[in-house]
Coordinates of N, CA, C and O in Angstrom, one line a residue:
M770 N 190.4 223.9 106.5 CA 189.7 222.7 106.1 C 188.4 223.2 105.5 O 187.7 224.0 106.1
T771 N 188.0 222.7 104.4 CA 186.8 223.1 103.7 C 185.6 222.3 104.3 O 185.7 221.3 105.0
E772 N 184.4 222.8 104.0 CA 183.2 222.2 104.5 C 183.0 220.8 104.0 O 182.6 219.8 104.7
T773 N 183.4 220.6 102.7 CA 183.3 219.3 102.1 C 184.2 218.3 102.8 O 183.8 217.1 103.1
T774 N 185.4 218.7 103.1 CA 186.4 217.8 103.8 C 185.8 217.4 105.2 O 186.0 216.2 105.6
V775 N 185.2 218.3 105.9 CA 184.6 218.0 107.2 C 183.5 217.0 107.0 O 183.5 216.0 107.8
W776 N 182.7 217.1 106.0 CA 181.6 216.1 105.9 C 182.1 214.8 105.4 O 181.6 213.7 105.8
I777 N 183.2 214.8 104.6 CA 183.8 213.5 104.3 C 184.4 212.8 105.5 O 184.2 211.6 105.7
A778 N 185.0 213.6 106.3 CA 185.6 213.0 107.6 C 184.5 212.5 108.5 O 184.6 211.4 109.1
I779 N 183.4 213.2 108.6 CA 182.2 212.7 109.4 C 181.7 211.4 108.8 O 181.4 210.5 109.5
G780 N 181.5 211.4 107.5 CA 181.0 210.2 106.8 C 181.9 209.0 107.0 O 181.5 207.9 107.3
V781 N 183.2 209.2 106.8 CA 184.2 208.1 107.0 C 184.2 207.6 108.5 O 184.2 206.4 108.7
T782 N 184.1 208.5 109.4 CA 184.1 208.1 110.8 C 182.8 207.3 111.1 O 182.9 206.3 111.8
A783 N 181.7 207.8 110.6 CA 180.4 207.0 110.8 C 180.5 205.6 110.3 O 180.1 204.6 110.9
V784 N 181.0 205.5 109.0 CA 181.1 204.2 108.4 C 182.1 203.3 109.2 O 181.9 202.1 109.5
G785 N 183.2 203.9 109.7 CA 184.2 203.2 110.5 C 183.6 202.7 111.8 O 183.8 201.5 112.2
C786 N 182.8 203.5 112.5 CA 182.2 203.1 113.7 C 181.2 202.0 113.5 O 181.1 201.0 114.3
Y787 N 180.4 202.1 112.4 CA 179.5 201.0 112.1 C 180.2 199.7 111.8 O 179.8 198.6 112.3
A788 N 181.3 199.8 111.1 CA 182.1 198.6 110.8 C 182.7 197.9 112.1 O 182.7 196.7 112.2
V789 N 183.2 198.8 113.0 CA 183.7 198.2 114.2 C 182.6 197.6 115.0 O 182.8 196.5 115.6
K790 N 181.4 198.2 115.1 CA 180.3 197.6 115.8 C 179.9 196.3 115.1 O 179.6 195.3 115.8
L791 N 179.8 196.2 113.8 CA 179.5 195.0 113.1 C 180.5 193.9 113.4 O 180.2 192.7 113.6
L792 N 181.8 194.3 113.4 CA 182.8 193.3 113.7 C 182.7 192.7 115.1 O 182.9 191.5 115.3
G793 N 182.3 193.6 116.0 CA 182.1 193.1 117.4 C 180.9 192.1 117.5 O 181.0 191.2 118.3
L794 N 179.9 192.3 116.7 CA 178.8 191.3 116.7 C 179.1 190.0 116.0 O 178.5 189.0 116.3
L795 N 180.1 190.0 115.1 CA 180.5 188.8 114.4 C 181.5 187.9 115.2 O 181.8 186.8 114.7
V796 N 182.1 188.5 116.3 CA 183.0 187.7 117.1 C 182.3 186.5 117.7 O 181.3 186.7 118.4
P797 N 182.9 185.3 117.6 CA 182.2 184.2 118.3 C 182.1 184.3 119.8 O 183.0 184.9 120.4
A798 N 181.1 183.8 120.4 CA 180.9 184.0 121.8 C 182.0 183.3 122.6 O 182.3 183.8 123.7
G799 N 182.5 182.3 122.1 CA 183.6 181.6 122.9 C 184.9 182.5 123.0 O 185.6 182.4 124.0
A800 N 185.1 183.3 122.0 CA 186.3 184.2 122.1 C 186.1 185.2 123.2 O 187.0 185.7 123.8
L801 N 184.9 185.6 123.4 CA 184.6 186.7 124.4 C 184.6 186.1 125.9 O 184.6 186.9 126.8
E802 N 184.6 184.8 126.0 CA 184.5 184.2 127.4 C 185.9 184.0 127.9 O 186.1 183.6 129.1
R803 N 187.0 184.2 127.1 CA 188.3 184.0 127.6 C 188.6 185.0 128.7 O 188.2 186.2 128.7
P804 N 189.4 184.6 129.8 CA 189.7 185.5 130.9 C 190.5 186.8 130.5 O 190.2 187.9 130.9
L805 N 191.4 186.6 129.5 CA 192.2 187.8 129.1 C 191.3 188.8 128.4 O 191.4 190.0 128.6
V806 N 190.4 188.3 127.5 CA 189.5 189.2 126.8 C 188.5 189.9 127.8 O 188.3 191.1 127.7
R807 N 188.0 189.2 128.8 CA 187.2 189.8 129.8 C 187.9 190.9 130.6 O 187.4 192.0 130.9
R808 N 189.2 190.6 130.9 CA 190.0 191.6 131.7 C 190.3 192.8 130.9 O 190.1 194.0 131.3
L809 N 190.6 192.6 129.6 CA 190.8 193.8 128.7 C 189.6 194.6 128.5 O 189.6 195.8 128.5
A810 N 188.4 193.9 128.3 CA 187.2 194.6 128.1 C 186.8 195.5 129.4 O 186.2 196.5 129.2
A811 N 187.3 195.1 130.5 CA 187.0 195.8 131.7 C 188.0 197.0 131.9 O 187.6 198.1 132.4
L812 N 189.2 196.8 131.4 CA 190.2 197.8 131.7 C 190.4 198.9 130.6 O 190.8 200.0 130.8
V813 N 190.1 198.5 129.3 CA 190.2 199.5 128.2 C 189.4 200.8 128.4 O 189.9 201.9 128.2
P814 N 188.1 200.7 128.7 CA 187.3 201.9 128.9 C 187.9 202.8 130.0 O 187.9 204.0 129.9
V815 N 188.4 202.2 131.1 CA 189.0 203.0 132.2 C 190.2 203.7 131.7 O 190.4 204.9 132.0
A816 N 191.1 203.0 131.0 CA 192.3 203.6 130.4 C 192.0 204.7 129.5 O 192.6 205.8 129.5
L817 N 191.0 204.5 128.6 CA 190.6 205.6 127.7 C 190.1 206.8 128.4 O 190.4 208.0 128.0
L818 N 189.2 206.6 129.4 CA 188.7 207.7 130.2 C 189.8 208.5 130.9 O 189.8 209.7 131.0
A819 N 190.7 207.7 131.5 CA 191.9 208.4 132.2 C 192.7 209.2 131.2 O 193.1 210.3 131.5
A820 N 193.0 208.7 130.0 CA 193.7 209.4 129.0 C 193.0 210.7 128.6 O 193.6 211.7 128.5
L821 N 191.7 210.6 128.4 CA 190.9 211.7 128.0 C 190.9 212.8 129.1 O 191.1 214.0 128.8
T822 N 190.8 212.3 130.3 CA 190.8 213.3 131.4 C 192.1 214.0 131.5 O 192.2 215.2 131.7
A823 N 193.2 213.2 131.4 CA 194.5 213.8 131.5 C 194.8 214.8 130.3 O 195.3 215.9 130.6
Q824 N 194.4 214.5 129.2 CA 194.6 215.3 128.0 C 193.8 216.6 128.2 O 194.2 217.7 127.9
Q825 N 192.5 216.5 128.6 CA 191.7 217.7 128.8 C 192.2 218.6 130.0 O 191.9 219.8 130.0
T826 N 192.8 218.0 131.0 CA 193.2 218.7 132.2 C 194.5 219.4 132.0 O 194.7 220.5 132.4
F827 N 195.5 218.7 131.3 CA 196.9 219.2 131.3 C 197.3 219.8 129.9 O 198.5 220.0 129.7
S828 N 196.3 220.0 129.0 CA 196.7 220.5 127.7 C 195.7 221.5 127.2 O 194.5 221.4 127.5
D829 N 196.2 222.5 126.5 CA 195.3 223.4 125.8 C 195.3 223.2 124.3 O 194.8 224.0 123.5
G830 N 195.8 222.1 123.9 CA 195.9 221.7 122.5 C 197.3 221.9 121.9 O 197.7 221.2 121.0
A831 N 198.1 222.8 122.5 CA 199.4 223.1 121.9 C 200.5 222.9 123.0 O 201.6 222.6 122.6
E832 N 200.2 223.1 124.2 CA 201.3 223.0 125.2 C 200.8 222.4 126.6 O 199.6 222.4 126.8
L833 N 201.7 222.0 127.4 CA 201.3 221.4 128.7 C 201.1 222.6 129.6 O 201.8 223.6 129.6
L834 N 200.1 222.5 130.5 CA 199.8 223.5 131.4 C 199.2 223.0 132.7 O 198.7 221.9 132.8
L835 N 199.5 223.7 133.8 CA 199.0 223.4 135.1 C 198.1 224.6 135.5 O 198.6 225.7 135.7
D836 N 196.8 224.4 135.7 CA 195.9 225.5 136.1 C 194.9 225.0 137.1 O 195.1 224.0 137.8
A837 N 193.8 225.6 137.2 CA 192.8 225.3 138.1 C 192.2 223.9 137.9 O 191.9 223.2 138.9
K838 N 192.1 223.5 136.7 CA 191.6 222.1 136.4 C 192.5 221.0 137.0 O 192.0 220.0 137.5
A839 N 193.8 221.3 137.0 CA 194.8 220.3 137.6 C 194.6 220.2 139.1 O 194.6 219.2 139.7
A840 N 194.3 221.4 139.7 CA 194.1 221.4 141.1 C 192.8 220.7 141.5 O 192.8 219.9 142.4
G841 N 191.8 220.9 140.7 CA 190.5 220.1 140.9 C 190.7 218.6 140.7 O 190.1 217.9 141.5
L842 N 191.5 218.2 139.7 CA 191.7 216.8 139.5 C 192.5 216.2 140.7 O 192.2 215.1 141.1
G843 N 193.4 217.0 141.2 CA 194.2 216.6 142.4 C 193.3 216.4 143.6 O 193.4 215.4 144.4
A844 N 192.3 217.3 143.8 CA 191.4 217.2 144.9 C 190.5 216.0 144.7 O 190.2 215.3 145.7
A845 N 190.0 215.7 143.5 CA 189.2 214.5 143.2 C 190.0 213.3 143.5 O 189.5 212.3 144.1
A846 N 191.3 213.2 143.1 CA 192.1 212.1 143.4 C 192.3 211.8 144.9 O 192.2 210.7 145.3
L847 N 192.5 212.9 145.6 CA 192.7 212.8 147.1 C 191.4 212.3 147.7 O 191.4 211.4 148.6
A848 N 190.2 212.8 147.2 CA 189.0 212.3 147.8 C 188.8 210.8 147.5 O 188.2 210.1 148.3
L849 N 189.2 210.4 146.3 CA 189.1 209.0 145.9 C 190.0 208.1 146.8 O 189.6 207.0 147.2
V850 N 191.2 208.6 147.1 CA 192.1 207.9 147.9 C 191.5 207.7 149.4 O 191.7 206.7 150.0
L851 N 190.8 208.8 149.8 CA 190.2 208.7 151.1 C 188.8 208.0 151.1 O 188.1 208.0 152.1
R852 N 188.5 207.4 149.9 CA 187.3 206.6 149.7 C 186.0 207.4 150.0 O 185.0 206.9 150.6
A853 N 186.0 208.6 149.5 CA 184.8 209.5 149.6 C 183.7 209.0 148.6 O 184.0 208.5 147.6
P854 N 182.5 209.3 148.9 CA 181.4 209.0 148.0 C 181.6 209.8 146.7 O 182.2 210.8 146.7
F855 N 181.0 209.3 145.6 CA 181.1 209.9 144.3 C 180.8 211.4 144.3 O 181.5 212.2 143.8
L856 N 179.6 211.7 144.9 CA 179.2 213.1 144.9 C 180.2 214.0 145.7 O 180.4 215.2 145.3
V857 N 180.8 213.5 146.7 CA 181.8 214.3 147.5 C 183.0 214.5 146.6 O 183.6 215.5 146.6
V858 N 183.4 213.4 145.8 CA 184.6 213.6 144.9 C 184.3 214.7 143.9 O 185.1 215.6 143.7
V859 N 183.1 214.6 143.3 CA 182.8 215.7 142.3 C 182.7 217.0 142.9 O 183.2 218.0 142.4
G860 N 182.1 217.1 144.1 CA 182.0 218.4 144.8 C 183.3 219.0 145.2 O 183.6 220.2 145.1
A861 N 184.3 218.1 145.6 CA 185.6 218.6 146.0 C 186.3 219.1 144.7 O 187.0 220.2 144.8
A862 N 186.2 218.4 143.6 CA 186.8 218.9 142.4 C 186.3 220.2 142.0 O 187.0 221.1 141.6
V863 N 185.0 220.4 142.0 CA 184.3 221.6 141.6 C 184.7 222.8 142.5 O 185.1 223.9 142.1
A864 N 184.7 222.5 143.9 CA 185.0 223.6 144.8 C 186.5 224.0 144.7 O 186.8 225.2 144.7
V865 N 187.4 223.1 144.6 CA 188.8 223.4 144.5 C 189.1 224.2 143.1 O 189.8 225.2 143.1
T866 N 188.5 223.7 142.1 CA 188.7 224.4 140.8 C 188.1 225.8 140.8 O 188.8 226.7 140.4
A867 N 186.9 226.0 141.4 CA 186.4 227.3 141.5 C 187.2 228.2 142.4 O 187.4 229.4 142.1
G868 N 187.7 227.6 143.5 CA 188.5 228.4 144.4 C 189.8 228.9 143.8 O 190.2 230.0 144.0
V869 N 190.5 228.0 143.1 CA 191.7 228.4 142.4 C 191.5 229.4 141.3 O 192.2 230.4 141.2
R870 N 190.4 229.3 140.6 CA 190.1 230.3 139.6 C 189.7 231.6 140.2 O 190.1 232.7 139.6
A871 N 189.1 231.6 141.3 CA 188.7 232.9 142.0 C 190.0 233.5 142.5 O 190.1 234.8 142.5
L872 N 190.9 232.8 143.0 CA 192.2 233.3 143.6 C 193.1 233.9 142.5 O 193.8 234.8 142.7
T873 N 193.1 233.2 141.3 CA 194.0 233.6 140.2 C 193.4 234.6 139.3 O 194.1 235.1 138.4
G874 N 192.1 234.9 139.5 CA 191.5 236.0 138.7 C 191.0 235.6 137.4 O 190.8 236.1 136.5

C-alpha cells in the first residue's frame, strides 16, 4: 500500500465518521425515545467491545490461537461471575496472563 493510498483511506474514514455523527444529530428526538432504540443503544457498544476483545484475544491476524491472553480473559470472566470488583477482575487477568507467559517462556 502506498503512502497516498493510506492518506486517502484516512481522509475517507474521517469524512465518513463526520457524516455518521451529523446524521446522528439530525435524527428526531422522538425516534430516540422508542424503547427498542434505547435498548439497542445500550447493547451495541457492549457487543462491539466484546467482539473486539475476542478478536484481539484469540487471533494473531491470520489464525486462531489460544495463549496467555486467553487464560487471562478466562480468569477475568471467572472473577466477573464471582462478582468481584473491577480492579480485582483486571488484577486477576493480569496475574494469570503474566503467570502463563512466565511458565511458557
